[in-house]
Short mmCIF file of C-alpha atoms and ligand atoms in Angstrom, two decimals:
data_model
loop_
_atom_site.label_atom_id
_atom_site.label_comp_id
_atom_site.label_asym_id
_atom_site.label_seq_id
_atom_site.Cartn_x
_atom_site.Cartn_y
_atom_site.Cartn_z
CA MET I 1 -63.14 8.44 13.76
CA GLN I 2 -60.31 10.53 13.35
CA MET I 3 -59.46 9.51 16.58
CA TYR I 4 -59.50 5.71 16.07
CA ALA I 5 -57.22 6.32 12.86
CA MET I 6 -54.65 7.68 15.47
CA ASN I 7 -54.22 5.17 17.51
CA SER I 8 -54.06 2.01 14.90
CA LYS I 9 -51.03 4.37 13.92
CA ALA I 10 -49.99 4.58 17.33
CA VAL I 11 -49.99 0.74 18.66
CA PRO I 12 -47.24 -0.62 16.08
CA ALA I 13 -44.96 2.11 16.95
CA ILE I 14 -45.57 1.37 21.09
CA LEU I 15 -45.16 -2.08 20.28
CA LEU I 16 -42.40 -1.48 18.33
CA THR I 17 -40.38 0.74 21.09
CA LEU I 18 -41.03 -2.13 23.60
CA LEU I 19 -40.16 -4.16 21.53
CA LEU I 20 -36.50 -2.38 20.96
CA MET I 21 -36.79 -1.53 24.64
CA VAL I 22 -36.27 -5.88 25.54
CA VAL I 23 -34.01 -5.75 23.22
CA LEU I 24 -32.06 -3.53 24.78
CA TYR I 25 -32.38 -4.68 28.24
CA TYR I 26 -31.27 -8.53 27.24
CA TYR I 27 -28.35 -6.81 25.37
CA LEU I 28 -27.47 -4.84 28.86
CA THR I 29 -27.89 -7.54 30.90
CA GLN I 30 -26.41 -10.79 28.90
CA SER I 31 -22.48 -10.95 27.67
CA ARG I 32 -21.58 -9.29 25.12
CA VAL I 33 -19.60 -12.30 23.45
CA PRO I 34 -22.14 -14.74 22.58
CA THR I 35 -20.74 -18.12 24.00
CA TYR I 36 -20.55 -20.33 20.89
CA VAL I 37 -17.27 -16.97 19.90
CA ILE I 38 -15.89 -18.30 23.13
CA PRO I 39 -13.46 -21.48 22.56
CA THR I 40 -14.30 -23.24 25.85
CA GLY I 41 -11.37 -24.59 25.93
CA TYR I 42 -9.00 -22.30 26.86
CA VAL I 43 -9.55 -20.81 30.06
CA PHE I 44 -6.42 -18.79 32.06
CA HIS I 45 -7.21 -18.19 35.65
CA LEU I 46 -6.16 -20.60 37.73
CA GLU I 47 -8.60 -22.48 39.98
CA THR I 48 -7.48 -22.97 43.72
CA PRO I 49 -9.74 -25.65 46.43
CA ASP I 50 -11.98 -23.16 48.71
CA HIS I 51 -9.85 -22.53 51.96
CA LEU I 52 -6.98 -23.73 51.21
CA GLN I 53 -4.69 -22.12 53.95
CA TYR I 54 -1.21 -20.90 52.14
CA SER I 55 0.96 -18.11 53.47
CA GLN I 56 0.21 -14.26 52.64
CA PRO I 57 1.61 -13.42 49.56
CA SER I 58 3.54 -10.02 49.06
CA ILE I 59 4.75 -7.77 46.49
CA VAL I 60 7.12 -5.85 48.16
CA LYS I 61 9.02 -8.90 49.78
CA GLY I 62 10.73 -11.35 48.67
CA ARG I 63 13.76 -12.18 46.45
CA THR I 64 15.97 -9.44 45.61
CA ASP I 65 19.16 -11.20 44.79
CA VAL I 66 17.97 -12.91 41.05
CA VAL I 67 16.05 -11.35 38.42
CA ALA I 68 12.56 -13.24 38.70
CA VAL I 69 10.44 -11.92 35.69
CA THR I 70 12.11 -11.78 32.15
CA PRO I 71 11.66 -8.30 29.63
CA TRP I 72 8.91 -9.49 27.71
CA LEU I 73 6.74 -10.33 30.91
CA ALA I 74 7.62 -14.33 31.71
CA PRO I 75 8.04 -15.81 35.51
CA ILE I 76 11.70 -16.95 35.89
CA VAL I 77 11.68 -19.51 38.84
CA TRP I 78 13.89 -19.59 41.50
CA GLU I 79 13.22 -21.08 44.88
CA GLY I 80 11.68 -18.59 46.91
CA THR I 81 9.61 -17.53 44.13
CA PHE I 82 6.32 -19.88 44.53
CA ASN I 83 4.83 -21.50 46.49
CA PRO I 84 4.58 -25.13 45.75
CA VAL I 85 1.30 -26.17 47.93
CA LEU I 86 -0.77 -23.72 46.24
CA LEU I 87 0.54 -24.51 43.07
CA ASP I 88 0.29 -27.96 43.50
CA SER I 89 -3.20 -27.75 44.70
CA ILE I 90 -3.90 -26.17 41.79
CA TYR I 91 -2.35 -28.72 38.91
CA LYS I 92 -4.04 -31.70 41.01
CA GLN I 93 -7.28 -31.15 40.66
CA LYS I 94 -6.68 -30.52 36.94
CA LYS I 95 -5.79 -34.10 36.82
CA ILE I 96 -2.94 -33.26 34.05
CA SER I 97 -0.34 -35.32 32.79
CA ILE I 98 3.22 -35.58 31.39
CA ALA I 99 5.81 -37.16 29.42
CA VAL I 100 9.14 -36.94 29.89
CA THR I 101 11.02 -38.85 26.89
CA VAL I 102 15.08 -39.62 27.73
CA PHE I 103 17.41 -40.67 25.35
CA ALA I 104 19.78 -43.24 26.17
CA VAL I 105 21.64 -44.41 24.23
CA GLY I 106 24.67 -46.69 23.84
CA LYS I 107 26.71 -46.72 26.98
CA TYR I 108 24.46 -43.83 27.99
CA ILE I 109 21.78 -46.38 28.85
CA MET I 110 24.36 -46.55 32.37
CA PHE I 111 22.71 -42.97 34.46
CA LEU I 112 19.05 -44.80 33.24
CA LYS I 113 18.81 -46.26 36.50
CA ASN I 114 19.60 -43.44 38.71
CA PHE I 115 17.70 -41.13 36.65
CA LEU I 116 14.35 -42.58 36.48
CA GLU I 117 15.47 -43.18 40.35
CA THR I 118 15.19 -39.86 41.68
CA ALA I 119 13.01 -39.06 39.53
CA GLU I 120 10.20 -41.15 41.39
CA GLN I 121 11.46 -38.59 44.59
CA HIS I 122 11.34 -35.88 43.32
CA PHE I 123 9.57 -35.37 39.79
CA PHE I 124 5.73 -34.32 40.00
CA VAL I 125 5.39 -36.42 43.12
CA GLY I 126 1.92 -37.32 43.21
CA PHE I 127 0.65 -36.58 39.75
CA ASN I 128 0.68 -38.37 36.55
CA VAL I 129 3.93 -39.07 34.54
CA HIS I 130 4.50 -41.39 31.76
CA VAL I 131 8.72 -41.77 30.82
CA TYR I 132 9.60 -42.71 27.32
CA VAL I 133 12.86 -43.41 27.20
CA PHE I 134 14.35 -44.30 23.26
CA THR I 135 17.39 -45.98 23.14
CA ASP I 136 19.40 -48.66 21.60
CA ARG I 137 19.12 -51.54 24.40
CA PRO I 138 15.71 -51.75 25.59
CA LYS I 139 16.87 -54.54 27.44
CA GLU I 140 18.84 -53.01 29.35
CA VAL I 141 15.92 -51.29 30.54
CA PRO I 142 16.81 -51.07 34.61
CA LYS I 143 13.33 -52.43 36.49
CA VAL I 144 12.42 -49.28 38.49
CA ASN I 145 9.53 -49.30 41.39
CA MET I 146 7.37 -46.40 40.60
CA ALA I 147 4.28 -44.92 41.70
CA VAL I 148 0.40 -45.05 41.24
CA GLY I 149 -0.02 -42.95 37.58
CA ARG I 150 3.53 -43.29 36.50
CA GLN I 151 4.47 -45.70 33.93
CA LEU I 152 7.47 -46.08 31.67
CA THR I 153 7.41 -47.21 27.71
CA VAL I 154 10.64 -48.02 26.07
CA ARG I 155 10.98 -47.13 22.68
CA SER I 156 13.72 -48.60 20.49
CA VAL I 157 15.78 -46.35 18.63
CA PRO I 158 18.68 -47.23 16.34
CA SER I 159 22.04 -46.38 17.44
CA SER I 160 24.40 -44.63 15.82
CA LYS I 161 28.24 -43.58 15.63
CA ARG I 162 28.23 -39.71 16.20
CA TRP I 163 27.02 -38.48 19.47
CA GLN I 164 25.74 -35.69 17.78
CA GLU I 165 23.63 -37.47 15.58
CA ILE I 166 22.03 -39.10 18.82
CA SER I 167 21.79 -36.00 20.29
CA ALA I 168 20.62 -34.38 17.43
CA ARG I 169 17.56 -36.49 16.48
CA ARG I 170 15.96 -36.13 19.52
CA MET I 171 13.82 -33.43 17.93
CA GLU I 172 12.70 -36.01 15.00
CA LEU I 173 11.51 -38.37 17.50
CA ILE I 174 10.24 -36.20 19.82
CA GLN I 175 8.34 -34.77 17.29
CA LYS I 176 7.16 -38.23 16.24
CA LEU I 177 6.08 -39.15 19.61
CA ILE I 178 3.61 -36.06 19.99
CA GLU I 179 2.15 -37.13 17.19
CA GLU I 180 1.58 -40.76 16.89
CA GLN I 181 1.16 -41.04 21.35
CA LEU I 182 0.54 -38.35 22.93
CA ARG I 183 -1.36 -35.99 21.55
CA LYS I 184 -4.15 -39.09 22.75
CA ASN I 185 -3.02 -39.47 26.45
CA SER I 186 -0.40 -36.08 27.59
CA ASP I 187 -0.74 -31.95 28.72
CA TYR I 188 2.51 -31.03 28.92
CA ILE I 189 6.29 -32.28 28.24
CA PHE I 190 9.59 -32.49 29.21
CA CYS I 191 12.71 -33.32 27.11
CA LEU I 192 15.62 -34.45 29.38
CA ASP I 193 19.55 -35.17 29.19
CA VAL I 194 19.56 -38.49 30.84
CA ASP I 195 22.90 -38.43 32.33
CA SER I 196 21.60 -36.44 35.29
CA LYS I 197 19.69 -37.12 38.10
CA PHE I 198 17.25 -35.07 40.16
CA HIS I 199 17.82 -33.50 43.88
CA ASP I 200 15.68 -31.46 45.00
CA ARG I 201 11.69 -30.42 43.92
CA TRP I 202 10.73 -30.01 40.13
CA GLY I 203 7.26 -30.09 39.98
CA ALA I 204 4.16 -27.85 38.81
CA GLU I 205 5.81 -24.44 39.28
CA SER I 206 7.77 -25.67 35.99
CA LEU I 207 4.53 -25.29 33.38
CA GLY I 208 3.93 -23.39 31.46
CA GLY I 209 3.42 -22.95 27.41
CA LEU I 210 6.91 -22.94 26.13
CA VAL I 211 9.56 -23.78 28.76
CA ALA I 212 13.20 -22.93 28.70
CA VAL I 213 16.34 -23.90 31.25
CA ILE I 214 18.76 -21.43 31.93
CA HIS I 215 22.14 -22.66 31.17
CA PRO I 216 24.54 -23.18 33.87
CA GLY I 217 27.26 -21.99 32.88
CA TYR I 218 26.77 -18.76 31.03
CA TYR I 219 24.93 -17.05 33.29
CA LEU I 220 26.53 -14.66 34.38
CA ASP I 221 28.45 -13.90 31.07
CA ASP I 222 27.84 -10.71 28.80
CA ARG I 223 25.43 -12.21 25.53
CA GLY I 224 28.61 -12.32 23.59
CA LYS I 225 30.40 -15.10 24.94
CA PHE I 226 27.01 -17.00 24.82
CA PRO I 227 28.05 -20.40 22.65
CA TYR I 228 26.08 -19.69 20.28
CA GLU I 229 25.58 -20.57 16.25
CA ARG I 230 27.84 -17.88 14.51
CA GLN I 231 28.05 -19.41 11.06
CA SER I 232 25.31 -16.53 9.46
CA ALA I 233 25.06 -19.04 6.50
CA SER I 234 23.31 -21.76 9.19
CA LYS I 235 19.46 -21.75 10.21
CA ALA I 236 20.80 -21.95 13.76
CA TYR I 237 23.05 -18.14 13.43
CA VAL I 238 22.54 -15.66 16.16
CA ALA I 239 24.40 -12.30 15.36
CA HIS I 240 26.17 -10.95 18.09
CA GLY I 241 24.62 -7.73 19.95
CA GLU I 242 21.61 -10.91 19.85
CA GLY I 243 20.22 -13.04 22.23
CA ASP I 244 18.64 -13.13 25.77
CA PHE I 245 19.57 -15.98 27.60
CA TYR I 246 21.54 -19.26 26.80
CA TYR I 247 19.70 -21.87 26.99
CA CYS I 248 20.16 -26.22 27.19
CA GLY I 249 19.37 -28.55 25.22
CA GLY I 250 19.50 -31.10 28.01
CA ALA I 251 16.21 -29.79 29.28
CA PHE I 252 13.29 -28.31 27.97
CA GLY I 253 9.22 -28.49 27.53
CA GLY I 254 5.91 -26.92 27.72
CA ILE I 255 2.38 -28.04 26.30
CA LEU I 256 2.62 -30.73 23.61
CA GLU I 257 1.45 -28.02 20.79
CA GLU I 258 4.44 -25.49 21.96
CA VAL I 259 7.38 -28.78 21.71
CA TYR I 260 5.73 -29.84 18.73
CA LEU I 261 5.91 -27.07 17.02
CA LEU I 262 9.56 -26.30 18.04
CA ALA I 263 10.66 -30.03 17.47
CA ASN I 264 9.40 -29.89 14.09
CA THR I 265 11.39 -25.68 13.62
CA CYS I 266 14.78 -27.30 15.30
CA ARG I 267 14.55 -30.44 13.07
CA SER I 268 14.09 -29.23 10.03
CA ASN I 269 16.70 -25.95 10.37
CA PHE I 270 19.28 -28.50 11.68
CA GLU I 271 18.69 -30.87 8.23
CA GLU I 272 18.54 -27.70 5.95
CA ASP I 273 21.91 -27.52 7.76
CA ALA I 274 22.84 -30.39 6.95
CA LYS I 275 21.97 -30.67 3.02
CA ASN I 276 24.56 -27.14 3.29
CA GLY I 277 27.33 -29.10 5.23
CA ILE I 278 26.79 -26.99 8.13
CA GLU I 279 26.37 -28.51 11.46
CA ALA I 280 25.71 -26.45 14.45
CA ALA I 281 28.16 -24.81 17.33
CA TRP I 282 26.01 -27.54 19.62
CA GLN I 283 23.49 -29.64 17.61
CA GLU I 284 20.14 -29.46 18.55
CA GLU I 285 21.19 -27.05 21.22
CA SER I 286 22.04 -23.77 19.24
CA HIS I 287 18.75 -24.20 17.21
CA LEU I 288 17.10 -24.54 20.17
CA ASN I 289 18.82 -21.31 20.74
CA ARG I 290 17.55 -20.01 18.13
CA TYR I 291 14.10 -20.51 17.95
CA MET I 292 13.29 -19.22 21.76
CA TRP I 293 15.29 -16.07 20.91
CA ILE I 294 12.23 -15.75 18.43
CA ASN I 295 10.32 -17.69 20.04
CA LYS I 296 10.23 -16.32 23.70
CA PRO I 297 9.51 -19.08 25.71
CA SER I 298 6.59 -18.33 28.42
CA LYS I 299 8.38 -19.27 31.75
CA VAL I 300 12.13 -19.70 32.08
CA LEU I 301 13.46 -22.02 34.69
CA SER I 302 16.32 -20.63 36.36
CA PRO I 303 19.48 -22.92 36.53
CA GLU I 304 18.13 -24.25 39.39
CA TYR I 305 16.88 -26.64 36.91
CA LEU I 306 19.83 -28.39 35.34
CA TRP I 307 22.66 -27.40 36.95
CA GLN I 308 26.26 -29.51 36.50
CA ASP I 309 27.74 -31.75 38.88
CA PHE I 310 30.93 -30.64 38.54
CA LYS I 311 29.99 -26.45 39.52
CA PRO I 312 30.36 -25.14 42.57
CA ARG I 313 27.05 -24.21 43.43
CA ASN I 314 26.95 -20.04 43.67
CA PRO I 315 25.39 -18.28 46.33
CA GLU I 316 21.96 -17.48 44.49
CA VAL I 317 21.44 -21.52 43.79
CA LYS I 318 19.68 -22.11 46.67
CA THR I 319 18.69 -25.42 45.93
CA VAL I 320 20.13 -27.24 42.50
CA ARG I 321 16.83 -29.21 41.67
CA PHE I 322 18.13 -31.70 38.39
CA SER I 323 21.84 -31.90 37.30
CA GLY I 324 24.06 -33.15 35.16
CA VAL I 325 26.84 -35.78 36.66
CA ILE I 326 30.62 -35.77 36.11
CA LYS I 327 31.43 -38.43 33.26
CA ASN I 328 33.97 -39.16 30.89
CA TYR I 329 33.52 -38.31 27.36
CA ALA I 330 36.10 -40.44 26.34
CA ASP I 331 34.66 -43.56 27.77
CA ILE I 332 30.99 -43.22 27.06
CA ARG I 333 30.54 -41.77 23.53
CA PRO I 334 30.61 -43.28 20.04
CA ASN I 335 33.11 -40.48 18.39
CA VAL I 336 35.90 -38.15 20.37
C1 UD2 B 401 24.64 -30.60 25.44
C2 UD2 B 401 23.51 -30.28 26.72
C3 UD2 B 401 22.41 -31.49 25.38
C4 UD2 B 401 22.47 -31.60 23.49
C5 UD2 B 401 23.87 -31.06 23.30
C6 UD2 B 401 24.47 -30.87 22.39
C7 UD2 B 401 23.05 -29.72 28.18
C8 UD2 B 401 22.87 -30.20 29.87
N1 UD2 B 401 23.08 -30.33 27.72
O1 UD2 B 401 25.40 -31.74 26.83
O2 UD2 B 401 20.94 -31.52 26.07
O3 UD2 B 401 22.24 -30.38 23.68
O4 UD2 B 401 24.89 -30.35 24.36
O5 UD2 B 401 24.35 -31.33 21.14
O6 UD2 B 401 22.38 -28.85 28.46
N2 UD2 B 401 22.87 -39.10 24.34
C9 UD2 B 401 22.98 -40.75 24.16
N3 UD2 B 401 23.62 -41.77 23.62
C10 UD2 B 401 25.13 -41.70 23.96
C11 UD2 B 401 25.05 -39.74 23.23
C12 UD2 B 401 24.47 -38.36 23.63
O7 UD2 B 401 21.97 -41.10 24.37
O8 UD2 B 401 26.21 -41.27 22.67
C13 UD2 B 401 21.69 -38.23 24.89
C14 UD2 B 401 21.83 -38.72 26.15
O9 UD2 B 401 20.37 -38.73 26.31
C15 UD2 B 401 22.41 -37.44 26.40
C16 UD2 B 401 22.09 -36.02 25.15
O10 UD2 B 401 21.96 -36.96 24.11
O11 UD2 B 401 22.55 -36.86 28.00
C17 UD2 B 401 22.61 -34.86 25.02
O12 UD2 B 401 24.47 -35.14 24.63
P1 UD2 B 401 26.18 -35.41 25.81
O13 UD2 B 401 25.18 -35.34 27.02
O14 UD2 B 401 26.73 -35.82 25.54
O15 UD2 B 401 25.81 -34.09 25.23
P2 UD2 B 401 26.71 -32.76 26.18
O16 UD2 B 401 26.93 -33.70 27.60
O17 UD2 B 401 27.63 -32.15 25.24
#
């Protein structure tokens, strides 16, 4: 009888121990984080096709004449720092879609043909690309043959008597485009100056969260010489002794969310300055530089990605991929 009483207490204890062991085994062998905690959209590894052949990477041999990483560990893209075959293989299978904005207001329409034709030859060749042309002269948009997967949409915008306003208003219109159109059909966006043309590959190596291009005119200078906005009352103000690089207003991009944040902030800061009677030294380029000082770009493109045709090429610039053409400001701008 006593034996029976002991057993009746032991059985539940044994069962409980077994249950605990099963739970412990399950816990140790399964993922620690339940799947509903992991947002499946955020995957950071890059998937390559199996058996892809490309040259062996090295961590001791490579470019020694340039710096290829920022102090916050964002890559700085130069020729020789990436493998185009590898990158194309990774990103082509993701079936990404890239939007491009380009403004051709007033006489700047004359640059559009060259921009579009050279983009066909060099910009994300083989990818889905959608170019959005903003112009006050929709009838003058040239017909350019585009490859399969590439298309062009024209958006009408008002003209302006001041080039500064045309240049600066781009942020507002980019923000609207993202809100109204791109959320549905694009992964990345690049915003480019029209008075420019492509000469060499601009491709998947440029993709990133927030992407900035280093201005070709100042990258050898001390930051005290950068043409940041120096009035402390301006929302674009960068103090002496501050700033990383001087970035171009003529080329920037990234994923939609990041470019939306950038455009929205620059637009509202620009408008706040305007209310106070301030126009930053280089309009939206000044606001972009202020933004990038605080919100560091996750990928930085070297000046290969926006050179200037009037500048002789420096030895570290092994290729010019995209450059601003020589223009006569007095002839093409609505004001001087
Ligand atoms: C620099 C920047 C530019 C912008 C500007 C300051 C580069 C290479 N360029 O160039 O992006 O930040 O400083 O505002 O970094 N536009 C028209 N019609 C006009 C005037 C301008 O469509 O009448 C558009 C056009 O897309 C042009 C862009 O605005 O490419 C910038 O104007 P810009 O090229 O005259 O400015 P720029 O050379 O001073």
